[in-house]
Amino acid sequence: MEHPIRSWAELAPRLVAVAAGREAADLVIRGGRLVNVQSREILDGWEVAVAGGRFAYVGPDASHCIGEGTEVVDAADRFLIPGLIDAHMHIESGMLTPAEFAAAVIPHGTTTMFTDPHEIANVLGLDGVRMMHDEALMQPVNIFTQMPSCAPSAPGLETTGHEISPEDVAEAMSWPGIVGLGEMMNYPGVVAGDPKMLAEIAATMRAGKTVGGHYASPDRGVPFHAYVAGGPADDHEGTREQDAIDRVRQGMRSMLRLGSAWYDVESQITAVTERGLDPRNFVLCTDDCHSGTLVNDGHMDRVVRHAIECGCNPVVALQMATINSATHFGMERELGSIAPGRRADVILTSDLATLPIETVFARGVLVAEDGDLRVTCPHYDWPESARQTVHLGRELIADDFRLSAPEGAETVRARVIGVVENQAPTRALVRELPVEDGAVMPAGLVARIALVERHRGTGGVVNGFVEGFGYEGRMAIASTVAHDSHHMIVVGTDAEMMARAANRLGEVGGGVTVWRDGAEQALVRLPIAGLMSDAPARDVAASADGMVAAMRDAGCTLNNAYMQHSLLALVVIPELRISDLGLVDVTRFEITTPFEGQD
């Protein structure tokens, strides 16, 4: 079952008739204050009339649009704001399918999402993207799909379950819900003129669609200019005010993200609030939000509130979460404002600063009220091929999680991945670690990390070390969510616990498990591609809360530590990561050795 909406062109005769008073509207909202994000005004007493899921009349008096059968809603002096838009996000990061993600965010006022399913693309390829796309089109809100561009995200540095080709991109551009190319993470490839990357960008541009960007390097010299010349139109990887400024000066949209672990709005929005840059080139997004954040804190409403708390004018913040996003994707005549012809996505709220989401309409239908979902979000019938994706090849043992030292060494200077709280980049650290019985041992704040191959059942395990989680005692945490290649990442202090945790995920078909002192402390089951659950968000969030509590009990005080865990194999963001091929120096984009001095 799809939730289609008739095009403006097709519906125009009725919209004209309703606006002229010749036909009755389906819905009229009266008695409110309309926030016009087109003109950056608040218009007291303005009313809206809706027909066929689109705004027909927007003006001071809609009484001429009311007839027999018109539903009339009294806004009770509340503000009418456009439905909120997330301009860049990955549904899989919520550990939920599109249907359950939609069910979780609709009560928070999100009525449009631009999603990049590159997580499932790494596991299931084009078939997985199609499944996400098809379930997205079934929802009562707008979920548009960007075709993933980089699987693998860094060719030669990791091995994915499937690869995305320029032919796949060209095919997807003809699908009804595809709006562009997902974030082009292989920025070294673009800068170097890689034919595959440029062919994917070309296929997107020829289709008249938007190319998503991802330039994670701090270098703003020639490589940055070459990357922009290749076609990427936005970037969400900024963490400093200058990052945002550099992007908009090059004609890109600067996407400011507030996700579960990314707090990049406050440090960049000063480009608007203090430096006075044109806010229409700035866009708010979440990038990655886990289910606990959605259930407990909110979605795009949380981002807008945060922007306002950081000193942004409330109407400007709303522009960054509505019309700016729609304009960026060439859909400002379809979405993002309360104006004639646009989809009738509208929120009623009593306060623009604290932004309580009291009533939500999508396409003219009441979809949520006072935090309660009022519609059904249909599920796709996920096949077994999407549910059986964890292939370890063999039972793993403790010795698989020990890293051998150079012959005769008593200590080693080990390269260690340093986690940075609340940010995506890591630090490349070097720590002196002891050797026992020929194996390097964790010490102090340093824990073990391993990447377990899970797509082809090779039985491969790559070992290294990580610092920043603060784990204590005999523990381990394993996850099949491991951006972007989504093998299995295991972090722990004890090799036996790491083996037990890895084998457990092989048994249940994917998810996250925490072990301590020989027993499982928490389990989040993610049976679809090892990334998502088709259970309701509250159920998944409850399991995730148990996981977070178990991590805390094992000594971890890091904010959103699980999100940091899941990114330890993200080989496109500096400085040091782990892949199925070894440790990756992301400043040089090459495999490096586990010990200093072995180069």
PDB file of N, CA and C in Angstrom, residues 500-574:
ATOM      1  N   ARG A 500      32.724 -14.506  23.268  1.00  0.00           N
ATOM      2  CA  ARG A 500      31.354 -14.866  23.636  1.00  0.00           C
ATOM      3  C   ARG A 500      30.365 -13.873  23.018  1.00  0.00           C
ATOM      4  N   ALA A 501      30.718 -12.591  23.072  1.00  0.00           N
ATOM      5  CA  ALA A 501      29.829 -11.569  22.524  1.00  0.00           C
ATOM      6  C   ALA A 501      29.669 -11.714  21.015  1.00  0.00           C
ATOM      7  N   ALA A 502      30.780 -11.952  20.312  1.00  0.00           N
ATOM      8  CA  ALA A 502      30.723 -12.100  18.856  1.00  0.00           C
ATOM      9  C   ALA A 502      29.882 -13.306  18.462  1.00  0.00           C
ATOM     10  N   ASN A 503      30.078 -14.419  19.122  1.00  0.00           N
ATOM     11  CA  ASN A 503      29.319 -15.627  18.799  1.00  0.00           C
ATOM     12  C   ASN A 503      27.833 -15.442  19.076  1.00  0.00           C
ATOM     13  N   ARG A 504      27.516 -14.670  20.096  1.00  0.00           N
ATOM     14  CA  ARG A 504      26.104 -14.427  20.424  1.00  0.00           C
ATOM     15  C   ARG A 504      25.395 -13.695  19.281  1.00  0.00           C
ATOM     16  N   LEU A 505      26.057 -12.718  18.684  1.00  0.00           N
ATOM     17  CA  LEU A 505      25.420 -12.012  17.576  1.00  0.00           C
ATOM     18  C   LEU A 505      25.276 -12.898  16.349  1.00  0.00           C
ATOM     19  N   GLY A 506      26.225 -13.809  16.156  1.00  0.00           N
ATOM     20  CA  GLY A 506      26.058 -14.782  15.082  1.00  0.00           C
ATOM     21  C   GLY A 506      24.837 -15.651  15.311  1.00  0.00           C
ATOM     22  N   GLU A 507      24.573 -15.956  16.555  1.00  0.00           N
ATOM     23  CA  GLU A 507      23.440 -16.814  16.930  1.00  0.00           C
ATOM     24  C   GLU A 507      22.095 -16.131  16.717  1.00  0.00           C
ATOM     25  N   VAL A 508      22.007 -14.824  17.077  1.00  0.00           N
ATOM     26  CA  VAL A 508      20.706 -14.139  17.016  1.00  0.00           C
ATOM     27  C   VAL A 508      20.484 -13.403  15.705  1.00  0.00           C
ATOM     28  N   GLY A 509      21.487 -13.343  14.829  1.00  0.00           N
ATOM     29  CA  GLY A 509      21.302 -12.709  13.533  1.00  0.00           C
ATOM     30  C   GLY A 509      21.541 -11.217  13.513  1.00  0.00           C
ATOM     31  N   GLY A 510      22.251 -10.719  14.516  1.00  0.00           N
ATOM     32  CA  GLY A 510      22.647  -9.313  14.486  1.00  0.00           C
ATOM     33  C   GLY A 510      22.074  -8.488  15.608  1.00  0.00           C
ATOM     34  N   GLY A 511      22.771  -7.392  15.904  1.00  0.00           N
ATOM     35  CA  GLY A 511      22.340  -6.498  16.964  1.00  0.00           C
ATOM     36  C   GLY A 511      23.513  -6.033  17.785  1.00  0.00           C
ATOM     37  N   VAL A 512      23.253  -5.820  19.071  1.00  0.00           N
ATOM     38  CA  VAL A 512      24.272  -5.370  20.008  1.00  0.00           C
ATOM     39  C   VAL A 512      24.158  -6.202  21.272  1.00  0.00           C
ATOM     40  N   THR A 513      25.298  -6.638  21.796  1.00  0.00           N
ATOM     41  CA  THR A 513      25.286  -7.400  23.037  1.00  0.00           C
ATOM     42  C   THR A 513      26.414  -6.936  23.941  1.00  0.00           C
ATOM     43  N   VAL A 514      26.140  -6.879  25.244  1.00  0.00           N
ATOM     44  CA  VAL A 514      27.134  -6.491  26.245  1.00  0.00           C
ATOM     45  C   VAL A 514      27.331  -7.660  27.210  1.00  0.00           C
ATOM     46  N   TRP A 515      28.597  -8.021  27.408  1.00  0.00           N
ATOM     47  CA  TRP A 515      28.944  -9.137  28.295  1.00  0.00           C
ATOM     48  C   TRP A 515      29.857  -8.640  29.406  1.00  0.00           C
ATOM     49  N   ARG A 516      29.690  -9.256  30.586  1.00  0.00           N
ATOM     50  CA  ARG A 516      30.543  -8.915  31.719  1.00  0.00           C
ATOM     51  C   ARG A 516      30.641 -10.112  32.656  1.00  0.00           C
ATOM     52  N   ASP A 517      31.858 -10.447  33.042  1.00  0.00           N
ATOM     53  CA  ASP A 517      32.109 -11.535  33.993  1.00  0.00           C
ATOM     54  C   ASP A 517      31.402 -12.828  33.596  1.00  0.00           C
ATOM     55  N   GLY A 518      31.457 -13.142  32.292  1.00  0.00           N
ATOM     56  CA  GLY A 518      30.960 -14.426  31.820  1.00  0.00           C
ATOM     57  C   GLY A 518      29.493 -14.495  31.493  1.00  0.00           C
ATOM     58  N   ALA A 519      28.753 -13.405  31.604  1.00  0.00           N
ATOM     59  CA  ALA A 519      27.308 -13.442  31.362  1.00  0.00           C
ATOM     60  C   ALA A 519      26.868 -12.263  30.507  1.00  0.00           C
ATOM     61  N   GLU A 520      25.827 -12.483  29.706  1.00  0.00           N
ATOM     62  CA  GLU A 520      25.261 -11.411  28.896  1.00  0.00           C
ATOM     63  C   GLU A 520      24.473 -10.459  29.776  1.00  0.00           C
ATOM     64  N   GLN A 521      24.791  -9.170  29.662  1.00  0.00           N
ATOM     65  CA  GLN A 521      24.119  -8.148  30.462  1.00  0.00           C
ATOM     66  C   GLN A 521      23.008  -7.433  29.694  1.00  0.00           C
ATOM     67  N   ALA A 522      23.111  -7.385  28.386  1.00  0.00           N
ATOM     68  CA  ALA A 522      22.108  -6.683  27.580  1.00  0.00           C
ATOM     69  C   ALA A 522      22.184  -7.177  26.148  1.00  0.00           C
ATOM     70  N   LEU A 523      21.025  -7.149  25.466  1.00  0.00           N
ATOM     71  CA  LEU A 523      20.958  -7.558  24.064  1.00  0.00           C
ATOM     72  C   LEU A 523      19.926  -6.706  23.347  1.00  0.00           C
ATOM     73  N   VAL A 524      20.326  -6.122  22.226  1.00  0.00           N
ATOM     74  CA  VAL A 524      19.397  -5.432  21.323  1.00  0.00           C
ATOM     75  C   VAL A 524      19.362  -6.250  20.043  1.00  0.00           C
ATOM     76  N   ARG A 525      18.239  -6.843  19.740  1.00  0.00           N
ATOM     77  CA  ARG A 525      18.111  -7.673  18.534  1.00  0.00           C
ATOM     78  C   ARG A 525      17.808  -6.783  17.326  1.00  0.00           C
ATOM     79  N   LEU A 526      18.638  -6.916  16.286  1.00  0.00           N
ATOM     80  CA  LEU A 526      18.449  -6.162  15.047  1.00  0.00           C
ATOM     81  C   LEU A 526      18.463  -7.152  13.884  1.00  0.00           C
ATOM     82  N   PRO A 527      17.349  -7.829  13.676  1.00  0.00           N
ATOM     83  CA  PRO A 527      17.338  -8.945  12.723  1.00  0.00           C
ATOM     84  C   PRO A 527      17.382  -8.553  11.256  1.00  0.00           C
ATOM     85  N   ILE A 528      17.030  -7.317  10.917  1.00  0.00           N
ATOM     86  CA  ILE A 528      16.991  -6.924   9.507  1.00  0.00           C
ATOM     87  C   ILE A 528      18.335  -6.321   9.123  1.00  0.00           C
ATOM     88  N   ALA A 529      19.102  -7.062   8.318  1.00  0.00           N
ATOM     89  CA  ALA A 529      20.439  -6.674   7.854  1.00  0.00           C
ATOM     90  C   ALA A 529      21.432  -6.505   8.993  1.00  0.00           C
ATOM     91  N   GLY A 530      21.076  -6.968  10.195  1.00  0.00           N
ATOM     92  CA  GLY A 530      21.926  -6.742  11.354  1.00  0.00           C
ATOM     93  C   GLY A 530      21.957  -5.294  11.767  1.00  0.00           C
ATOM     94  N   LEU A 531      21.007  -4.483  11.242  1.00  0.00           N
ATOM     95  CA  LEU A 531      20.998  -3.038  11.449  1.00  0.00           C
ATOM     96  C   LEU A 531      19.720  -2.526  12.091  1.00  0.00           C
ATOM     97  N   MET A 532      18.595  -3.181  11.823  1.00  0.00           N
ATOM     98  CA  MET A 532      17.300  -2.618  12.191  1.00  0.00           C
ATOM     99  C   MET A 532      16.392  -3.659  12.807  1.00  0.00           C
ATOM    100  N   SER A 533      15.418  -3.143  13.558  1.00  0.00           N
ATOM    101  CA  SER A 533      14.336  -3.958  14.090  1.00  0.00           C
ATOM    102  C   SER A 533      13.025  -3.433  13.528  1.00  0.00           C
ATOM    103  N   ASP A 534      12.086  -4.336  13.305  1.00  0.00           N
ATOM    104  CA  ASP A 534      10.756  -3.899  12.882  1.00  0.00           C
ATOM    105  C   ASP A 534       9.800  -3.845  14.066  1.00  0.00           C
ATOM    106  N   ALA A 535      10.363  -3.856  15.289  1.00  0.00           N
ATOM    107  CA  ALA A 535       9.572  -3.648  16.492  1.00  0.00           C
ATOM    108  C   ALA A 535       9.353  -2.151  16.693  1.00  0.00           C
ATOM    109  N   PRO A 536       8.368  -1.767  17.514  1.00  0.00           N
ATOM    110  CA  PRO A 536       8.136  -0.342  17.771  1.00  0.00           C
ATOM    111  C   PRO A 536       9.337   0.326  18.429  1.00  0.00           C
ATOM    112  N   ALA A 537       9.475   1.623  18.188  1.00  0.00           N
ATOM    113  CA  ALA A 537      10.625   2.365  18.695  1.00  0.00           C
ATOM    114  C   ALA A 537      10.752   2.272  20.206  1.00  0.00           C
ATOM    115  N   ARG A 538       9.628   2.284  20.919  1.00  0.00           N
ATOM    116  CA  ARG A 538       9.712   2.236  22.380  1.00  0.00           C
ATOM    117  C   ARG A 538      10.321   0.920  22.854  1.00  0.00           C
ATOM    118  N   ASP A 539       9.995  -0.170  22.169  1.00  0.00           N
ATOM    119  CA  ASP A 539      10.560  -1.467  22.552  1.00  0.00           C
ATOM    120  C   ASP A 539      12.060  -1.496  22.275  1.00  0.00           C
ATOM    121  N   VAL A 540      12.448  -0.988  21.095  1.00  0.00           N
ATOM    122  CA  VAL A 540      13.869  -0.965  20.750  1.00  0.00           C
ATOM    123  C   VAL A 540      14.616  -0.025  21.691  1.00  0.00           C
ATOM    124  N   ALA A 541      14.003   1.111  21.999  1.00  0.00           N
ATOM    125  CA  ALA A 541      14.634   2.060  22.914  1.00  0.00           C
ATOM    126  C   ALA A 541      14.827   1.454  24.292  1.00  0.00           C
ATOM    127  N   ALA A 542      13.849   0.656  24.748  1.00  0.00           N
ATOM    128  CA  ALA A 542      13.989   0.014  26.057  1.00  0.00           C
ATOM    129  C   ALA A 542      15.175  -0.948  26.059  1.00  0.00           C
ATOM    130  N   SER A 543      15.318  -1.724  24.978  1.00  0.00           N
ATOM    131  CA  SER A 543      16.478  -2.621  24.873  1.00  0.00           C
ATOM    132  C   SER A 543      17.767  -1.815  24.809  1.00  0.00           C
ATOM    133  N   ALA A 544      17.733  -0.710  24.059  1.00  0.00           N
ATOM    134  CA  ALA A 544      18.919   0.136  23.943  1.00  0.00           C
ATOM    135  C   ALA A 544      19.270   0.780  25.277  1.00  0.00           C
ATOM    136  N   ASP A 545      18.248   1.160  26.051  1.00  0.00           N
ATOM    137  CA  ASP A 545      18.505   1.708  27.379  1.00  0.00           C
ATOM    138  C   ASP A 545      19.217   0.687  28.259  1.00  0.00           C
ATOM    139  N   GLY A 546      18.797  -0.599  28.131  1.00  0.00           N
ATOM    140  CA  GLY A 546      19.467  -1.657  28.879  1.00  0.00           C
ATOM    141  C   GLY A 546      20.915  -1.812  28.454  1.00  0.00           C
ATOM    142  N   MET A 547      21.156  -1.647  27.151  1.00  0.00           N
ATOM    143  CA  MET A 547      22.523  -1.713  26.631  1.00  0.00           C
ATOM    144  C   MET A 547      23.366  -0.572  27.199  1.00  0.00           C
ATOM    145  N   VAL A 548      22.826   0.634  27.183  1.00  0.00           N
ATOM    146  CA  VAL A 548      23.556   1.793  27.695  1.00  0.00           C
ATOM    147  C   VAL A 548      23.851   1.621  29.181  1.00  0.00           C
ATOM    148  N   ALA A 549      22.880   1.106  29.932  1.00  0.00           N
ATOM    149  CA  ALA A 549      23.086   0.884  31.364  1.00  0.00           C
ATOM    150  C   ALA A 549      24.186  -0.145  31.598  1.00  0.00           C
ATOM    151  N   ALA A 550      24.203  -1.184  30.766  1.00  0.00           N
ATOM    152  CA  ALA A 550      25.236  -2.216  30.906  1.00  0.00           C
ATOM    153  C   ALA A 550      26.614  -1.653  30.582  1.00  0.00           C
ATOM    154  N   MET A 551      26.699  -0.774  29.590  1.00  0.00           N
ATOM    155  CA  MET A 551      27.966  -0.124  29.265  1.00  0.00           C
ATOM    156  C   MET A 551      28.429   0.756  30.428  1.00  0.00           C
ATOM    157  N   ARG A 552      27.482   1.452  31.019  1.00  0.00           N
ATOM    158  CA  ARG A 552      27.816   2.317  32.149  1.00  0.00           C
ATOM    159  C   ARG A 552      28.295   1.485  33.348  1.00  0.00           C
ATOM    160  N   ASP A 553      27.615   0.370  33.580  1.00  0.00           N
ATOM    161  CA  ASP A 553      28.013  -0.506  34.685  1.00  0.00           C
ATOM    162  C   ASP A 553      29.414  -1.073  34.476  1.00  0.00           C
ATOM    163  N   ALA A 554      29.831  -1.141  33.202  1.00  0.00           N
ATOM    164  CA  ALA A 554      31.176  -1.647  32.904  1.00  0.00           C
ATOM    165  C   ALA A 554      32.224  -0.537  32.937  1.00  0.00           C
ATOM    166  N   GLY A 555      31.821   0.656  33.396  1.00  0.00           N
ATOM    167  CA  GLY A 555      32.790   1.729  33.598  1.00  0.00           C
ATOM    168  C   GLY A 555      32.771   2.847  32.586  1.00  0.00           C
ATOM    169  N   CYS A 556      31.885   2.777  31.598  1.00  0.00           N
ATOM    170  CA  CYS A 556      31.884   3.781  30.533  1.00  0.00           C
ATOM    171  C   CYS A 556      31.041   4.989  30.925  1.00  0.00           C
ATOM    172  N   THR A 557      31.653   6.171  30.901  1.00  0.00           N
ATOM    173  CA  THR A 557      30.932   7.405  31.217  1.00  0.00           C
ATOM    174  C   THR A 557      30.799   8.310  29.997  1.00  0.00           C
ATOM    175  N   LEU A 558      31.244   7.857  28.852  1.00  0.00           N
ATOM    176  CA  LEU A 558      31.230   8.646  27.623  1.00  0.00           C
ATOM    177  C   LEU A 558      29.800   8.927  27.183  1.00  0.00           C
ATOM    178  N   ASN A 559      29.517  10.153  26.784  1.00  0.00           N
ATOM    179  CA  ASN A 559      28.193  10.484  26.268  1.00  0.00           C
ATOM    180  C   ASN A 559      27.959   9.763  24.941  1.00  0.00           C
ATOM    181  N   ASN A 560      26.795   9.091  24.835  1.00  0.00           N
ATOM    182  CA  ASN A 560      26.445   8.368  23.609  1.00  0.00           C
ATOM    183  C   ASN A 560      27.579   7.456  23.135  1.00  0.00           C
ATOM    184  N   ALA A 561      28.063   6.657  24.069  1.00  0.00           N
ATOM    185  CA  ALA A 561      29.212   5.793  23.788  1.00  0.00           C
ATOM    186  C   ALA A 561      28.908   4.782  22.692  1.00  0.00           C
ATOM    187  N   TYR A 562      27.665   4.319  22.616  1.00  0.00           N
ATOM    188  CA  TYR A 562      27.375   3.323  21.579  1.00  0.00           C
ATOM    189  C   TYR A 562      27.534   3.902  20.183  1.00  0.00           C
ATOM    190  N   MET A 563      27.107   5.149  19.996  1.00  0.00           N
ATOM    191  CA  MET A 563      27.267   5.752  18.677  1.00  0.00           C
ATOM    192  C   MET A 563      28.747   5.837  18.318  1.00  0.00           C
ATOM    193  N   GLN A 564      29.576   6.170  19.297  1.00  0.00           N
ATOM    194  CA  GLN A 564      31.014   6.201  19.045  1.00  0.00           C
ATOM    195  C   GLN A 564      31.532   4.812  18.688  1.00  0.00           C
ATOM    196  N   HIS A 565      31.048   3.809  19.396  1.00  0.00           N
ATOM    197  CA  HIS A 565      31.439   2.425  19.108  1.00  0.00           C
ATOM    198  C   HIS A 565      31.121   2.067  17.659  1.00  0.00           C
ATOM    199  N   SER A 566      29.928   2.441  17.215  1.00  0.00           N
ATOM    200  CA  SER A 566      29.468   2.022  15.889  1.00  0.00           C
ATOM    201  C   SER A 566      30.227   2.701  14.751  1.00  0.00           C
ATOM    202  N   LEU A 567      30.990   3.762  15.066  1.00  0.00           N
ATOM    203  CA  LEU A 567      31.713   4.495  14.032  1.00  0.00           C
ATOM    204  C   LEU A 567      33.206   4.163  13.974  1.00  0.00           C
ATOM    205  N   LEU A 568      33.639   3.202  14.764  1.00  0.00           N
ATOM    206  CA  LEU A 568      35.081   2.938  14.838  1.00  0.00           C
ATOM    207  C   LEU A 568      35.646   2.353  13.547  1.00  0.00           C
ATOM    208  N   ALA A 569      34.781   1.889  12.649  1.00  0.00           N
ATOM    209  CA  ALA A 569      35.237   1.377  11.354  1.00  0.00           C
ATOM    210  C   ALA A 569      34.917   2.335  10.214  1.00  0.00           C
ATOM    211  N   LEU A 570      34.587   3.583  10.531  1.00  0.00           N
ATOM    212  CA  LEU A 570      34.199   4.563   9.503  1.00  0.00           C
ATOM    213  C   LEU A 570      35.460   5.151   8.873  1.00  0.00           C
ATOM    214  N   VAL A 571      35.928   4.492   7.822  1.00  0.00           N
ATOM    215  CA  VAL A 571      37.262   4.771   7.284  1.00  0.00           C
ATOM    216  C   VAL A 571      37.325   5.991   6.370  1.00  0.00           C
ATOM    217  N   VAL A 572      36.337   6.896   6.473  1.00  0.00           N
ATOM    218  CA  VAL A 572      36.387   8.138   5.699  1.00  0.00           C
ATOM    219  C   VAL A 572      36.478   9.363   6.590  1.00  0.00           C
ATOM    220  N   ILE A 573      36.521   9.166   7.907  1.00  0.00           N
ATOM    221  CA  ILE A 573      36.641  10.294   8.824  1.00  0.00           C
ATOM    222  C   ILE A 573      37.911  10.106   9.646  1.00  0.00           C
ATOM    223  N   PRO A 574      38.799  11.113   9.634  1.00  0.00           N
ATOM    224  CA  PRO A 574      40.090  11.004  10.334  1.00  0.00           C
ATOM    225  C   PRO A 574      39.866  10.760  11.836  1.00  0.00           C
TER     226      PRO A 574
END
